[in-house]
Short mmCIF file of C-alpha atoms and ligand atoms in Angstrom, two decimals:
data_model
loop_
_atom_site.label_atom_id
_atom_site.label_comp_id
_atom_site.label_asym_id
_atom_site.label_seq_id
_atom_site.Cartn_x
_atom_site.Cartn_y
_atom_site.Cartn_z
CA MET T 60 55.72 29.83 -24.16
CA ALA T 61 52.41 31.70 -24.23
CA THR T 62 51.28 29.58 -27.15
CA LYS T 63 52.25 26.45 -25.31
CA THR T 64 50.21 27.50 -22.23
CA LEU T 65 47.27 28.39 -24.41
CA SER T 66 47.41 25.07 -26.27
CA SER T 67 47.68 23.12 -23.05
CA THR T 68 44.78 25.06 -21.56
CA CYS T 69 42.83 24.26 -24.71
CA PHE T 70 43.77 20.63 -24.37
CA LEU T 71 42.71 20.52 -20.78
CA THR T 72 39.36 22.26 -21.58
CA LEU T 73 38.80 19.86 -24.42
CA THR T 74 39.56 16.88 -22.19
CA PHE T 75 37.17 18.16 -19.56
CA LEU T 76 34.50 18.76 -22.18
CA LEU T 77 34.93 15.27 -23.53
CA LEU T 78 34.87 13.81 -20.02
CA PHE T 79 31.74 15.80 -19.29
CA LEU T 80 30.11 14.62 -22.50
CA VAL T 81 31.04 10.96 -21.85
CA THR T 82 29.90 10.92 -18.22
CA GLY T 83 26.85 12.94 -19.13
CA HIS T 84 25.99 10.39 -21.72
CA GLN T 85 26.51 7.53 -19.36
CA ALA T 86 24.30 9.16 -16.79
CA LEU T 87 21.61 9.49 -19.41
CA ASN T 88 21.92 5.83 -20.35
CA SER T 89 21.44 4.68 -16.76
CA ALA T 90 18.72 7.18 -16.08
CA PRO T 91 16.59 5.75 -13.30
CA TYR T 92 13.32 6.89 -14.86
CA PRO T 93 10.70 5.89 -15.40
CA VAL T 94 10.46 3.42 -12.59
CA VAL T 95 7.61 1.38 -11.05
CA VAL T 96 7.77 -0.29 -7.63
CA SER T 97 5.01 -2.35 -6.02
CA THR T 98 4.44 -4.45 -2.96
CA TRP T 99 4.37 -8.21 -3.62
CA PRO T 100 4.88 -10.05 -6.92
CA PHE T 101 1.96 -8.22 -8.50
CA VAL T 102 3.75 -8.46 -11.80
CA GLU T 103 0.73 -7.69 -14.02
CA ALA T 104 0.00 -4.51 -12.05
CA VAL T 105 3.60 -3.31 -12.44
CA ARG T 106 3.48 -4.14 -16.16
CA ALA T 107 0.28 -2.09 -16.53
CA ALA T 108 1.85 0.90 -14.70
CA TRP T 109 5.02 0.55 -16.76
CA ARG T 110 3.10 0.53 -20.09
CA ALA T 111 1.30 3.69 -18.95
CA VAL T 112 4.37 5.60 -17.80
CA ASP T 113 6.51 4.36 -20.69
CA ASN T 114 3.88 5.79 -23.03
CA GLY T 115 4.33 9.19 -21.44
CA LEU T 116 1.49 9.18 -18.92
CA SER T 117 2.03 11.02 -15.65
CA ALA T 118 3.10 9.21 -12.48
CA VAL T 119 -0.36 9.72 -10.98
CA ASP T 120 -2.07 8.11 -14.00
CA ALA T 121 0.40 5.26 -14.12
CA VAL T 122 -0.23 4.52 -10.41
CA VAL T 123 -3.95 4.45 -11.13
CA GLU T 124 -3.44 2.15 -14.10
CA GLY T 125 -1.28 -0.20 -12.02
CA CYS T 126 -3.53 -0.41 -8.98
CA SER T 127 -6.61 -0.71 -11.24
CA ALA T 128 -5.07 -3.73 -12.92
CA CYS T 129 -4.71 -5.29 -9.46
CA GLU T 130 -8.30 -4.46 -8.58
CA GLU T 131 -9.53 -6.07 -11.83
CA LEU T 132 -7.33 -9.16 -11.32
CA ARG T 133 -8.28 -9.27 -7.64
CA CYS T 134 -4.61 -9.72 -6.79
CA ASP T 135 -4.49 -12.48 -4.17
CA GLY T 136 -8.16 -11.94 -3.50
CA THR T 137 -7.29 -9.07 -1.12
CA VAL T 138 -7.37 -6.13 -3.56
CA GLY T 139 -10.58 -5.10 -5.40
CA PRO T 140 -13.98 -6.71 -5.22
CA GLY T 141 -14.75 -10.29 -4.25
CA GLY T 142 -12.43 -10.72 -1.23
CA SER T 143 -12.04 -10.05 2.47
CA PRO T 144 -15.60 -10.22 3.77
CA ASP T 145 -16.33 -8.30 6.96
CA GLU T 146 -18.35 -9.73 9.85
CA ASN T 147 -21.51 -9.25 7.80
CA GLY T 148 -19.99 -10.87 4.76
CA GLU T 149 -19.65 -7.56 2.87
CA THR T 150 -16.54 -6.50 0.92
CA THR T 151 -15.62 -2.81 1.04
CA ILE T 152 -12.81 -0.93 -0.65
CA ASP T 153 -10.12 1.44 0.69
CA ALA T 154 -7.80 3.27 -1.69
CA LEU T 155 -5.49 6.25 -1.86
CA VAL T 156 -3.51 8.15 -4.46
CA MET T 157 -0.92 10.85 -3.72
CA ASP T 158 0.82 13.29 -6.08
CA GLY T 159 4.33 13.89 -4.88
CA VAL T 160 4.62 17.13 -6.87
CA THR T 161 1.65 18.97 -5.27
CA MET T 162 1.29 16.83 -2.12
CA GLU T 163 -2.37 16.40 -3.07
CA VAL T 164 -4.06 13.29 -1.79
CA GLY T 165 -7.37 11.64 -2.74
CA ALA T 166 -8.75 8.67 -0.86
CA VAL T 167 -11.84 6.60 -0.21
CA ALA T 168 -12.49 4.38 2.81
CA ALA T 169 -15.07 1.65 3.54
CA MET T 170 -16.55 2.36 0.07
CA ARG T 171 -19.50 0.05 -0.69
CA TYR T 172 -20.88 -1.17 -4.07
CA VAL T 173 -18.10 0.41 -6.17
CA LYS T 174 -15.20 -1.73 -7.28
CA ASP T 175 -12.90 0.97 -8.69
CA GLY T 176 -11.14 2.07 -5.54
CA ILE T 177 -8.10 3.77 -6.95
CA LYS T 178 -10.13 5.55 -9.65
CA ALA T 179 -12.52 6.87 -7.01
CA ALA T 180 -9.51 8.09 -5.02
CA ARG T 181 -8.24 9.95 -8.04
CA LEU T 182 -11.63 11.56 -8.55
CA VAL T 183 -11.55 12.80 -4.96
CA MET T 184 -8.10 14.31 -5.60
CA GLN T 185 -8.83 15.85 -8.95
CA HIS T 186 -12.41 17.10 -8.48
CA THR T 187 -12.75 18.03 -4.82
CA GLU T 188 -10.81 19.99 -2.26
CA HIS T 189 -11.21 17.14 0.23
CA THR T 190 -8.78 14.35 0.90
CA LEU T 191 -10.89 11.46 2.13
CA LEU T 192 -14.47 10.35 1.51
CA VAL T 193 -15.94 7.39 3.41
CA GLY T 194 -18.67 4.78 3.36
CA GLU T 195 -21.90 4.96 1.45
CA GLN T 196 -21.31 8.65 0.69
CA ALA T 197 -18.02 7.79 -1.02
CA SER T 198 -19.98 5.33 -3.18
CA VAL T 199 -22.56 7.91 -4.11
CA PHE T 200 -19.79 10.37 -5.03
CA ALA T 201 -17.93 7.79 -7.18
CA ILE T 202 -21.04 6.77 -9.05
CA SER T 203 -22.12 10.37 -9.59
CA MET T 204 -18.66 11.02 -11.10
CA GLY T 205 -19.18 8.25 -13.63
CA LEU T 206 -17.75 5.11 -12.09
CA PRO T 207 -19.82 1.95 -12.56
CA GLY T 208 -22.13 1.00 -9.73
CA PRO T 209 -23.88 0.08 -7.59
CA THR T 210 -22.13 -3.30 -7.86
CA ASN T 211 -22.27 -6.37 -5.62
CA LEU T 212 -18.70 -6.62 -4.28
CA SER T 213 -19.13 -10.13 -2.95
CA SER T 214 -18.01 -13.24 -4.82
CA SER T 215 -18.82 -16.90 -4.34
CA GLU T 216 -15.32 -17.21 -2.77
CA SER T 217 -15.88 -14.42 -0.28
CA MET T 218 -19.36 -15.74 0.65
CA GLU T 219 -18.00 -19.25 1.10
CA LYS T 220 -15.18 -18.01 3.33
CA TRP T 221 -17.64 -16.01 5.36
CA ILE T 222 -20.08 -18.93 5.83
CA LYS T 223 -17.19 -21.18 7.00
CA TRP T 224 -16.14 -18.51 9.46
CA LYS T 225 -19.71 -18.27 10.86
CA GLU T 226 -19.79 -22.05 11.21
CA ASN T 227 -16.49 -21.79 13.13
CA HIS T 228 -18.13 -19.52 15.76
CA CYS T 229 -16.80 -16.42 14.02
CA GLN T 230 -13.16 -17.32 14.76
CA PRO T 231 -10.72 -15.71 14.36
CA ASN T 232 -12.03 -12.17 14.90
CA PHE T 233 -10.79 -8.75 15.88
CA TRP T 234 -12.53 -8.38 19.25
CA LYS T 235 -10.76 -8.23 22.58
CA ASP T 236 -12.04 -8.14 26.20
CA VAL T 237 -15.56 -8.93 25.16
CA VAL T 238 -18.17 -11.57 25.85
CA PRO T 239 -20.39 -12.66 22.98
CA LYS T 240 -24.03 -13.54 23.49
CA GLY T 241 -23.89 -16.74 21.57
CA GLY T 242 -20.89 -17.67 19.43
CA CYS T 243 -20.91 -14.67 17.10
CA GLY T 244 -22.12 -11.80 19.21
CA PRO T 245 -23.57 -9.32 19.70
CA TYR T 246 -20.53 -8.67 21.82
CA HIS T 247 -20.51 -6.86 25.19
CA ALA T 248 -17.66 -5.25 27.03
CA LYS T 249 -16.61 -7.49 29.96
CA ASP T 250 -16.86 -4.50 32.33
CA PHE T 251 -20.60 -4.60 32.06
CA VAL T 252 -20.95 -7.17 34.76
CA GLY T 253 -24.37 -8.82 34.80
CA LEU T 254 -24.84 -8.46 31.11
CA TYR T 255 -23.40 -11.86 30.47
CA ASP T 256 -23.51 -15.33 31.99
CA GLU T 257 -20.17 -16.53 33.42
CA THR T 258 -20.71 -20.17 32.60
CA CYS T 259 -21.59 -19.28 29.11
CA SER T 260 -18.43 -17.18 28.63
CA ASN T 261 -16.32 -20.24 29.52
CA THR T 262 -17.78 -22.39 26.82
CA THR T 263 -18.18 -19.90 24.00
CA PRO T 264 -15.26 -18.73 21.93
CA VAL T 265 -14.62 -15.04 22.62
CA GLY T 266 -12.65 -12.27 20.94
CA ASN T 267 -9.28 -13.05 19.56
CA ILE T 268 -6.30 -11.84 21.57
CA ARG T 269 -3.77 -11.06 18.87
CA SER T 270 -5.03 -9.39 15.75
CA SER T 271 -1.78 -9.89 13.74
CA SER T 272 -2.47 -13.60 13.62
CA HIS T 273 -5.09 -13.16 10.98
CA ILE T 274 -2.97 -11.16 8.64
CA GLY T 275 -1.91 -14.49 7.25
CA LEU T 276 1.34 -15.21 5.44
CA HIS T 277 -0.61 -15.94 2.31
CA ASN T 278 -2.83 -12.89 2.69
CA HIS T 279 -0.90 -10.35 0.69
CA ASP T 280 -3.42 -7.86 1.78
CA THR T 281 -2.58 -4.69 -0.14
CA ILE T 282 -1.09 -3.25 -3.27
CA SER T 283 1.02 -0.13 -2.63
CA MET T 284 2.77 1.28 -5.62
CA ALA T 285 5.21 4.10 -6.47
CA VAL T 286 5.91 5.48 -9.90
CA ILE T 287 8.50 8.02 -11.02
CA ASP T 288 7.60 9.26 -14.50
CA THR T 289 9.90 10.40 -17.35
CA MET T 290 9.79 13.92 -15.95
CA GLY T 291 11.09 12.65 -12.63
CA HIS T 292 7.77 13.24 -10.86
CA ILE T 293 6.67 10.73 -8.25
CA ALA T 294 3.23 9.49 -7.25
CA VAL T 295 2.11 6.69 -4.98
CA GLY T 296 -1.07 4.74 -4.49
CA THR T 297 -2.66 2.00 -2.44
CA SER T 298 -5.70 -0.24 -2.86
CA THR T 299 -7.09 -2.95 -0.57
CA ASN T 300 -10.31 -4.55 0.51
CA GLY T 301 -9.13 -4.55 4.06
CA ALA T 302 -8.80 -7.18 6.74
CA THR T 303 -10.84 -10.38 6.43
CA PHE T 304 -13.61 -10.60 9.05
CA LYS T 305 -12.98 -7.06 10.20
CA ILE T 306 -15.62 -5.42 12.34
CA PRO T 307 -17.87 -3.46 9.91
CA GLY T 308 -16.77 0.11 9.69
CA ARG T 309 -13.10 -0.69 10.26
CA VAL T 310 -10.67 1.32 8.17
CA GLY T 311 -7.01 0.39 8.20
CA ASP T 312 -3.82 2.07 6.90
CA GLY T 313 -4.89 1.81 3.22
CA PRO T 314 -6.44 5.27 2.72
CA ILE T 315 -4.11 7.04 5.22
CA ALA T 316 -1.41 9.16 3.62
CA GLY T 317 1.97 8.50 5.27
CA SER T 318 0.86 5.11 6.43
CA SER T 319 0.17 2.90 3.42
CA SER T 320 2.14 5.14 1.07
CA TYR T 321 3.72 8.57 0.81
CA ALA T 322 5.64 10.53 -1.73
CA ASP T 323 7.50 13.82 -1.98
CA ASP T 324 8.96 14.87 -5.31
CA GLU T 325 12.07 16.25 -3.57
CA VAL T 326 12.91 12.94 -1.86
CA GLY T 327 11.24 9.78 -3.08
CA GLY T 328 8.42 7.51 -2.06
CA CYS T 329 7.33 4.55 0.07
CA GLY T 330 4.66 1.81 0.05
CA ALA T 331 3.57 -0.38 2.92
CA THR T 332 1.64 -3.59 3.52
CA GLY T 333 0.75 -5.66 6.55
CA ASP T 334 -1.20 -5.33 9.77
CA GLY T 335 -2.68 -1.94 9.02
CA ASP T 336 -4.38 -1.54 12.37
CA ILE T 337 -0.98 -1.38 13.99
CA MET T 338 1.03 0.21 11.17
CA MET T 339 -1.28 3.20 10.90
CA ARG T 340 -0.28 4.28 14.38
CA PHE T 341 3.32 4.80 13.22
CA LEU T 342 2.94 6.37 9.71
CA PRO T 343 5.80 4.21 8.51
CA CYS T 344 5.83 5.64 4.99
CA TYR T 345 6.00 9.21 6.21
CA GLN T 346 8.84 8.06 8.45
CA VAL T 347 10.72 6.45 5.47
CA VAL T 348 10.42 9.53 3.28
CA GLU T 349 11.46 11.93 6.06
CA SER T 350 14.41 9.74 6.99
CA MET T 351 15.54 9.76 3.33
CA ARG T 352 15.12 13.57 3.34
CA LEU T 353 17.60 13.70 6.21
CA GLY T 354 20.08 11.67 4.13
CA MET T 355 19.32 8.03 5.01
CA GLU T 356 19.72 5.48 2.26
CA PRO T 357 16.44 3.72 1.28
CA LYS T 358 17.51 0.45 2.87
CA LEU T 359 18.27 2.02 6.24
CA ALA T 360 15.18 4.21 6.16
CA ALA T 361 12.97 1.16 5.48
CA LYS T 362 14.58 -0.86 8.24
CA ASP T 363 14.31 2.00 10.67
CA ALA T 364 10.60 2.50 10.00
CA ILE T 365 9.90 -1.23 10.51
CA SER T 366 12.00 -1.50 13.67
CA ARG T 367 10.17 1.46 15.26
CA ILE T 368 6.97 -0.61 15.05
CA ALA T 369 8.58 -3.89 16.06
CA ARG T 370 9.97 -2.39 19.25
CA LYS T 371 6.41 -1.66 20.44
CA PHE T 372 4.62 -4.59 18.72
CA PRO T 373 7.11 -7.49 18.46
CA ASP T 374 4.44 -9.73 16.93
CA PHE T 375 3.30 -7.42 14.18
CA VAL T 376 3.51 -8.47 10.59
CA GLY T 377 4.33 -5.92 7.89
CA ALA T 378 6.72 -4.50 5.36
CA VAL T 379 7.67 -1.35 3.45
CA PHE T 380 9.51 -0.59 0.26
CA ALA T 381 11.40 2.69 -0.21
CA ILE T 382 12.62 4.41 -3.36
CA ASN T 383 14.61 7.62 -3.58
CA LYS T 384 14.86 10.14 -6.47
CA ASN T 385 17.95 8.33 -7.83
CA GLY T 386 15.89 5.21 -8.42
CA VAL T 387 17.57 3.35 -5.55
CA HIS T 388 15.07 1.01 -3.91
CA ALA T 389 14.98 -1.31 -0.92
CA GLY T 390 12.55 -3.20 1.31
CA ALA T 391 12.29 -4.18 4.99
CA CYS T 392 9.91 -6.48 6.76
CA HIS T 393 8.97 -8.03 10.08
CA GLY T 394 7.18 -11.27 10.85
CA TRP T 395 7.00 -12.51 7.24
CA THR T 396 9.13 -12.71 4.09
CA PHE T 397 8.35 -9.77 1.89
CA GLN T 398 8.55 -9.44 -1.85
CA TYR T 399 8.33 -6.32 -3.96
CA SER T 400 8.38 -5.81 -7.72
CA VAL T 401 10.34 -3.30 -9.80
CA ARG T 402 10.52 -2.28 -13.42
CA ASN T 403 13.00 0.34 -14.64
CA PRO T 404 14.74 1.09 -17.96
CA ASP T 405 17.55 -1.36 -17.21
CA MET T 406 15.22 -4.35 -17.03
CA ASP T 407 13.55 -6.30 -19.83
CA ASP T 408 10.61 -7.11 -17.58
CA VAL T 409 9.45 -6.86 -14.01
CA LYS T 410 11.89 -8.10 -11.42
CA VAL T 411 10.76 -9.47 -8.05
CA TYR T 412 12.96 -8.86 -4.97
CA THR T 413 12.73 -10.94 -1.84
CA VAL T 414 13.38 -9.41 1.56
CA LEU T 415 13.91 -11.56 4.67
CA PRO T 416 12.81 -10.34 8.13
C1 NAG L 178 -23.85 -10.77 -4.07
O1 NAG L 178 -23.10 -11.83 -4.62
C2 NAG L 178 -22.91 -12.96 -3.81
C3 NAG L 178 -21.99 -13.97 -4.46
O2 NAG L 178 -22.28 -14.15 -5.77
C4 NAG L 178 -24.28 -13.58 -3.50
O3 NAG L 178 -24.18 -14.68 -2.69
C5 NAG L 178 -25.17 -12.50 -2.86
O4 NAG L 178 -26.47 -13.00 -2.62
C6 NAG L 178 -25.27 -11.24 -3.71
N1 NAG L 178 -25.92 -10.22 -2.92
C7 NAG L 178 -26.93 -9.51 -3.46
C8 NAG L 178 -27.56 -8.48 -2.61
O5 NAG L 178 -27.30 -9.69 -4.62
#
């Protein structure tokens, strides 16, 4: 009797051990890491990040590799140099990188004459105790830390675009409630009665009313990327050259942690794209990660973050992707069809997912 009990106990233990080994092995096979997720079908950028992380580089370094690839390729003309001229025809760069392990962030905004946005952001994170450097001083910092420059960030395409816009009386633009002296400004607040001529204001095009209208459907505007490395650590990054024909000095959501991207090693990450002037008021990526922390699935967390903005700005155009620590990813969008790209160990190459509003 005792022997029988012992042997059945042994059998049970062995069965459990076998089961454990089998399921453990399966879990290993379908390990979600490493994984790369990016806004838009920026396939080459995802491949670059994948190569880096698959070769054992950290999530931070892989994000930098991926976003750098987009800057070099000038993904859609709206990342890196040579795109999105401001009202003066100048291209400037905004970028951010965030380490989800340490919650360190490095960012540059309105950086002139230096094309390597994401690398400059990493230098801020790794070699300063600051989070965000801006404008000309960010350029001086980046160059002093070894990045190439000063470089002319304009291209023949961006100059051509800008000249056409000038010829079209500087329309569309980002002004509201103003009266320009002449077609393109200088602009004056309407309240300053007497500073402008009524008859003139009726014939001259003035500020645009809705800013979202210029975040065009073909203007894919921003790369935001998340990488989970083989250690299970997460990092995110963003790079953009901002809104086309922006008022000089404008900084959007790109270099704002929690808005364009956000990551916490304990939870997961998020990347955003769209009308940054509106999105940065809602910190959608912070919202996504915090919702996932409270137990929401990525899909619901992404939808919730977008619908919070849409309730207040029904015309806004934007999207987010979310990824949790199990490698589960999802996207949500408003006002346009969104695509995001993924590469994980189950895939032979980058896969592009389409999300409808
Ligand atoms: C920068 O490059 C653009 C396009 O090639 C050119 O039109 C512009 O004159 C250049 N600016 C300077 C300051 O060299």
